[in-house]
Amino acid sequence: MANIRIIDSISDPGSTSRPNEDAAGGNASCAFVIDGATGLGGKNIVGLHGSDAAWLAQFAQSAFEQMVRPGRPMAEIVQEFNGRVANVVHEAAHSLPIEPWNLPVAGFQMVRVEDDALVTHGLGDCRLFLLDDNGMAFETSAMRQAAAAEREGARMALAHTGGFSAYQALAEEPAVRDELRRRRAAYNTSSSGIWTLGIEPEAGKHLASEPLHPALPACGLLCSDGFAALVDQYQRYNAGEFVAAARETGLSTLLDELRRIERVEDPDGMKYPRFKMSDDATAVLFEIVE
């Protein structure tokens, strides 16, 4: 039977003025990364950990480490977890109406041992990169086209706002914020097809799940999109090179490279369009052995 061993992890907020809304963790049968979606200007509902997105990421980390156990389907875990989130959110709101765009949501990607198989599960735009013993690379995400779509949206927003000189995060600009709110409000509905951790148990039925068949031993990276930008946005590595660099030079070295690109090479976002100068960046480096 395969075993997952976490080698290293790192998590860095995109700004010292905002809470880190990522999280990561694991247990004897899984490893995972979680990316809370930054709020869009509404009031916090739950009021913990600095933002509802940070609270949801931390809540999911704790719940997954407790709930992911042999024999328990991941869809069932997500359904139960989202039911718990709904209870907390509605109780905190004191039965007052909540704008759909202001509900806390988060994505995740997980690698899990299930019986004698390896499987990855996800919701949202977190990423998995895997390099096996034969040098074969594999990569995936529950939202495979997310990076390209976000890049195009950011390019339009930058053209409208003039860059980060006026807004550290483009979502602060009223017209951009309104458009992002419109999109966020459609999450966890059949019309959008985007399902997340949050208050909707139905999301458990929409997990993106794939079997994994690497030659063992294998090494992998689970990343929030902020860390995966080294591949998806800045194109400094392909999937195999990315895992190899993490294994050989360490996650802190990759994080330094990421921040240097964002804050020294392209601080205005014109070369690499994005909605923030720097996003929260989280990664888990793990190995799979027999």
PDB file of N, CA, C and O in Angstrom, residues 133-163:
ATOM      1  N   ASP A 133       8.873   8.130 -10.373  1.00  0.00           N
ATOM      2  CA  ASP A 133      10.217   7.564 -10.369  1.00  0.00           C
ATOM      3  C   ASP A 133      10.783   7.378 -11.772  1.00  0.00           C
ATOM      4  O   ASP A 133      11.994   7.243 -11.948  1.00  0.00           O
ATOM      5  N   ASN A 134       9.926   7.377 -12.783  1.00  0.00           N
ATOM      6  CA  ASN A 134      10.377   7.269 -14.169  1.00  0.00           C
ATOM      7  C   ASN A 134      10.592   8.631 -14.827  1.00  0.00           C
ATOM      8  O   ASN A 134      10.868   8.705 -16.020  1.00  0.00           O
ATOM      9  N   GLY A 135      10.425   9.695 -14.047  1.00  0.00           N
ATOM     10  CA  GLY A 135      10.572  11.032 -14.590  1.00  0.00           C
ATOM     11  C   GLY A 135       9.346  11.544 -15.305  1.00  0.00           C
ATOM     12  O   GLY A 135       9.392  12.601 -15.954  1.00  0.00           O
ATOM     13  N   MET A 136       8.210  10.842 -15.188  1.00  0.00           N
ATOM     14  CA  MET A 136       6.959  11.288 -15.801  1.00  0.00           C
ATOM     15  C   MET A 136       6.279  12.303 -14.897  1.00  0.00           C
ATOM     16  O   MET A 136       6.141  12.093 -13.692  1.00  0.00           O
ATOM     17  N   ALA A 137       5.847  13.409 -15.501  1.00  0.00           N
ATOM     18  CA  ALA A 137       5.191  14.482 -14.755  1.00  0.00           C
ATOM     19  C   ALA A 137       3.689  14.478 -15.021  1.00  0.00           C
ATOM     20  O   ALA A 137       3.225  14.131 -16.118  1.00  0.00           O
ATOM     21  N   PHE A 138       2.940  14.877 -14.000  1.00  0.00           N
ATOM     22  CA  PHE A 138       1.479  14.956 -14.086  1.00  0.00           C
ATOM     23  C   PHE A 138       1.071  16.226 -13.371  1.00  0.00           C
ATOM     24  O   PHE A 138       1.654  16.602 -12.350  1.00  0.00           O
ATOM     25  N   GLU A 139       0.053  16.899 -13.893  1.00  0.00           N
ATOM     26  CA  GLU A 139      -0.474  18.076 -13.220  1.00  0.00           C
ATOM     27  C   GLU A 139      -1.979  18.130 -13.410  1.00  0.00           C
ATOM     28  O   GLU A 139      -2.520  17.638 -14.414  1.00  0.00           O
ATOM     29  N   THR A 140      -2.665  18.729 -12.443  1.00  0.00           N
ATOM     30  CA  THR A 140      -4.114  18.836 -12.567  1.00  0.00           C
ATOM     31  C   THR A 140      -4.654  19.934 -11.672  1.00  0.00           C
ATOM     32  O   THR A 140      -3.940  20.487 -10.817  1.00  0.00           O
ATOM     33  N   SER A 141      -5.912  20.253 -11.874  1.00  0.00           N
ATOM     34  CA  SER A 141      -6.672  21.200 -11.068  1.00  0.00           C
ATOM     35  C   SER A 141      -8.144  20.934 -11.331  1.00  0.00           C
ATOM     36  O   SER A 141      -8.507  20.438 -12.394  1.00  0.00           O
ATOM     37  N   ALA A 142      -8.975  21.268 -10.364  1.00  0.00           N
ATOM     38  CA  ALA A 142     -10.415  21.132 -10.592  1.00  0.00           C
ATOM     39  C   ALA A 142     -10.911  22.149 -11.618  1.00  0.00           C
ATOM     40  O   ALA A 142     -11.964  21.951 -12.223  1.00  0.00           O
ATOM     41  N   MET A 143     -10.173  23.246 -11.790  1.00  0.00           N
ATOM     42  CA  MET A 143     -10.516  24.269 -12.781  1.00  0.00           C
ATOM     43  C   MET A 143      -9.307  24.443 -13.690  1.00  0.00           C
ATOM     44  O   MET A 143      -8.458  25.302 -13.452  1.00  0.00           O
ATOM     45  N   ARG A 144      -9.242  23.657 -14.731  1.00  0.00           N
ATOM     46  CA  ARG A 144      -8.044  23.588 -15.557  1.00  0.00           C
ATOM     47  C   ARG A 144      -7.760  24.879 -16.320  1.00  0.00           C
ATOM     48  O   ARG A 144      -6.610  25.181 -16.634  1.00  0.00           O
ATOM     49  N   GLN A 145      -8.778  25.639 -16.654  1.00  0.00           N
ATOM     50  CA  GLN A 145      -8.574  26.866 -17.430  1.00  0.00           C
ATOM     51  C   GLN A 145      -8.579  28.119 -16.550  1.00  0.00           C
ATOM     52  O   GLN A 145      -8.635  29.232 -17.079  1.00  0.00           O
ATOM     53  N   ALA A 146      -8.487  27.938 -15.235  1.00  0.00           N
ATOM     54  CA  ALA A 146      -8.632  29.078 -14.334  1.00  0.00           C
ATOM     55  C   ALA A 146      -7.542  30.120 -14.537  1.00  0.00           C
ATOM     56  O   ALA A 146      -7.799  31.325 -14.519  1.00  0.00           O
ATOM     57  N   ALA A 147      -6.300  29.675 -14.707  1.00  0.00           N
ATOM     58  CA  ALA A 147      -5.191  30.626 -14.810  1.00  0.00           C
ATOM     59  C   ALA A 147      -5.343  31.535 -16.025  1.00  0.00           C
ATOM     60  O   ALA A 147      -5.145  32.750 -15.928  1.00  0.00           O
ATOM     61  N   ALA A 148      -5.692  30.957 -17.163  1.00  0.00           N
ATOM     62  CA  ALA A 148      -5.845  31.758 -18.378  1.00  0.00           C
ATOM     63  C   ALA A 148      -7.012  32.729 -18.246  1.00  0.00           C
ATOM     64  O   ALA A 148      -6.909  33.901 -18.648  1.00  0.00           O
ATOM     65  N   ALA A 149      -8.123  32.279 -17.667  1.00  0.00           N
ATOM     66  CA  ALA A 149      -9.285  33.144 -17.506  1.00  0.00           C
ATOM     67  C   ALA A 149      -8.972  34.293 -16.549  1.00  0.00           C
ATOM     68  O   ALA A 149      -9.363  35.446 -16.793  1.00  0.00           O
ATOM     69  N   GLU A 150      -8.273  33.995 -15.459  1.00  0.00           N
ATOM     70  CA  GLU A 150      -7.937  35.052 -14.503  1.00  0.00           C
ATOM     71  C   GLU A 150      -6.964  36.046 -15.115  1.00  0.00           C
ATOM     72  O   GLU A 150      -7.066  37.256 -14.888  1.00  0.00           O
ATOM     73  N   ARG A 151      -6.016  35.566 -15.886  1.00  0.00           N
ATOM     74  CA  ARG A 151      -5.052  36.447 -16.535  1.00  0.00           C
ATOM     75  C   ARG A 151      -5.755  37.425 -17.463  1.00  0.00           C
ATOM     76  O   ARG A 151      -5.448  38.620 -17.464  1.00  0.00           O
ATOM     77  N   GLU A 152      -6.722  36.940 -18.231  1.00  0.00           N
ATOM     78  CA  GLU A 152      -7.444  37.816 -19.150  1.00  0.00           C
ATOM     79  C   GLU A 152      -8.302  38.821 -18.379  1.00  0.00           C
ATOM     80  O   GLU A 152      -8.361  40.009 -18.737  1.00  0.00           O
ATOM     81  N   GLY A 153      -8.964  38.359 -17.323  1.00  0.00           N
ATOM     82  CA  GLY A 153      -9.754  39.272 -16.512  1.00  0.00           C
ATOM     83  C   GLY A 153      -8.890  40.337 -15.865  1.00  0.00           C
ATOM     84  O   GLY A 153      -9.280  41.523 -15.795  1.00  0.00           O
ATOM     85  N   ALA A 154      -7.715  39.948 -15.391  1.00  0.00           N
ATOM     86  CA  ALA A 154      -6.800  40.908 -14.775  1.00  0.00           C
ATOM     87  C   ALA A 154      -6.279  41.907 -15.791  1.00  0.00           C
ATOM     88  O   ALA A 154      -6.108  43.094 -15.480  1.00  0.00           O
ATOM     89  N   ARG A 155      -6.020  41.453 -17.013  1.00  0.00           N
ATOM     90  CA  ARG A 155      -5.535  42.358 -18.056  1.00  0.00           C
ATOM     91  C   ARG A 155      -6.565  43.463 -18.323  1.00  0.00           C
ATOM     92  O   ARG A 155      -6.207  44.653 -18.426  1.00  0.00           O
ATOM     93  N   MET A 156      -7.824  43.096 -18.388  1.00  0.00           N
ATOM     94  CA  MET A 156      -8.880  44.086 -18.610  1.00  0.00           C
ATOM     95  C   MET A 156      -9.006  45.020 -17.416  1.00  0.00           C
ATOM     96  O   MET A 156      -9.182  46.232 -17.568  1.00  0.00           O
ATOM     97  N   ALA A 157      -8.914  44.464 -16.204  1.00  0.00           N
ATOM     98  CA  ALA A 157      -9.034  45.290 -15.001  1.00  0.00           C
ATOM     99  C   ALA A 157      -7.869  46.265 -14.886  1.00  0.00           C
ATOM    100  O   ALA A 157      -8.045  47.423 -14.487  1.00  0.00           O
ATOM    101  N   LEU A 158      -6.653  45.816 -15.220  1.00  0.00           N
ATOM    102  CA  LEU A 158      -5.487  46.702 -15.180  1.00  0.00           C
ATOM    103  C   LEU A 158      -5.629  47.842 -16.185  1.00  0.00           C
ATOM    104  O   LEU A 158      -5.269  48.992 -15.891  1.00  0.00           O
ATOM    105  N   ALA A 159      -6.151  47.532 -17.355  1.00  0.00           N
ATOM    106  CA  ALA A 159      -6.358  48.575 -18.357  1.00  0.00           C
ATOM    107  C   ALA A 159      -7.360  49.607 -17.856  1.00  0.00           C
ATOM    108  O   ALA A 159      -7.230  50.816 -18.141  1.00  0.00           O
ATOM    109  N   HIS A 160      -8.342  49.154 -17.088  1.00  0.00           N
ATOM    110  CA  HIS A 160      -9.372  50.059 -16.568  1.00  0.00           C
ATOM    111  C   HIS A 160      -8.855  50.908 -15.410  1.00  0.00           C
ATOM    112  O   HIS A 160      -9.147  52.101 -15.323  1.00  0.00           O
ATOM    113  N   THR A 161      -8.068  50.303 -14.522  1.00  0.00           N
ATOM    114  CA  THR A 161      -7.645  51.000 -13.303  1.00  0.00           C
ATOM    115  C   THR A 161      -6.316  51.723 -13.442  1.00  0.00           C
ATOM    116  O   THR A 161      -6.032  52.637 -12.664  1.00  0.00           O
ATOM    117  N   GLY A 162      -5.497  51.307 -14.404  1.00  0.00           N
ATOM    118  CA  GLY A 162      -4.179  51.908 -14.549  1.00  0.00           C
ATOM    119  C   GLY A 162      -3.096  51.247 -13.743  1.00  0.00           C
ATOM    120  O   GLY A 162      -1.959  51.723 -13.722  1.00  0.00           O
ATOM    121  N   GLY A 163      -3.400  50.160 -13.057  1.00  0.00           N
ATOM    122  CA  GLY A 163      -2.358  49.408 -12.353  1.00  0.00           C
ATOM    123  C   GLY A 163      -2.450  49.489 -10.852  1.00  0.00           C
ATOM    124  O   GLY A 163      -3.418  50.012 -10.291  1.00  0.00           O
TER     125      GLY A 163
END
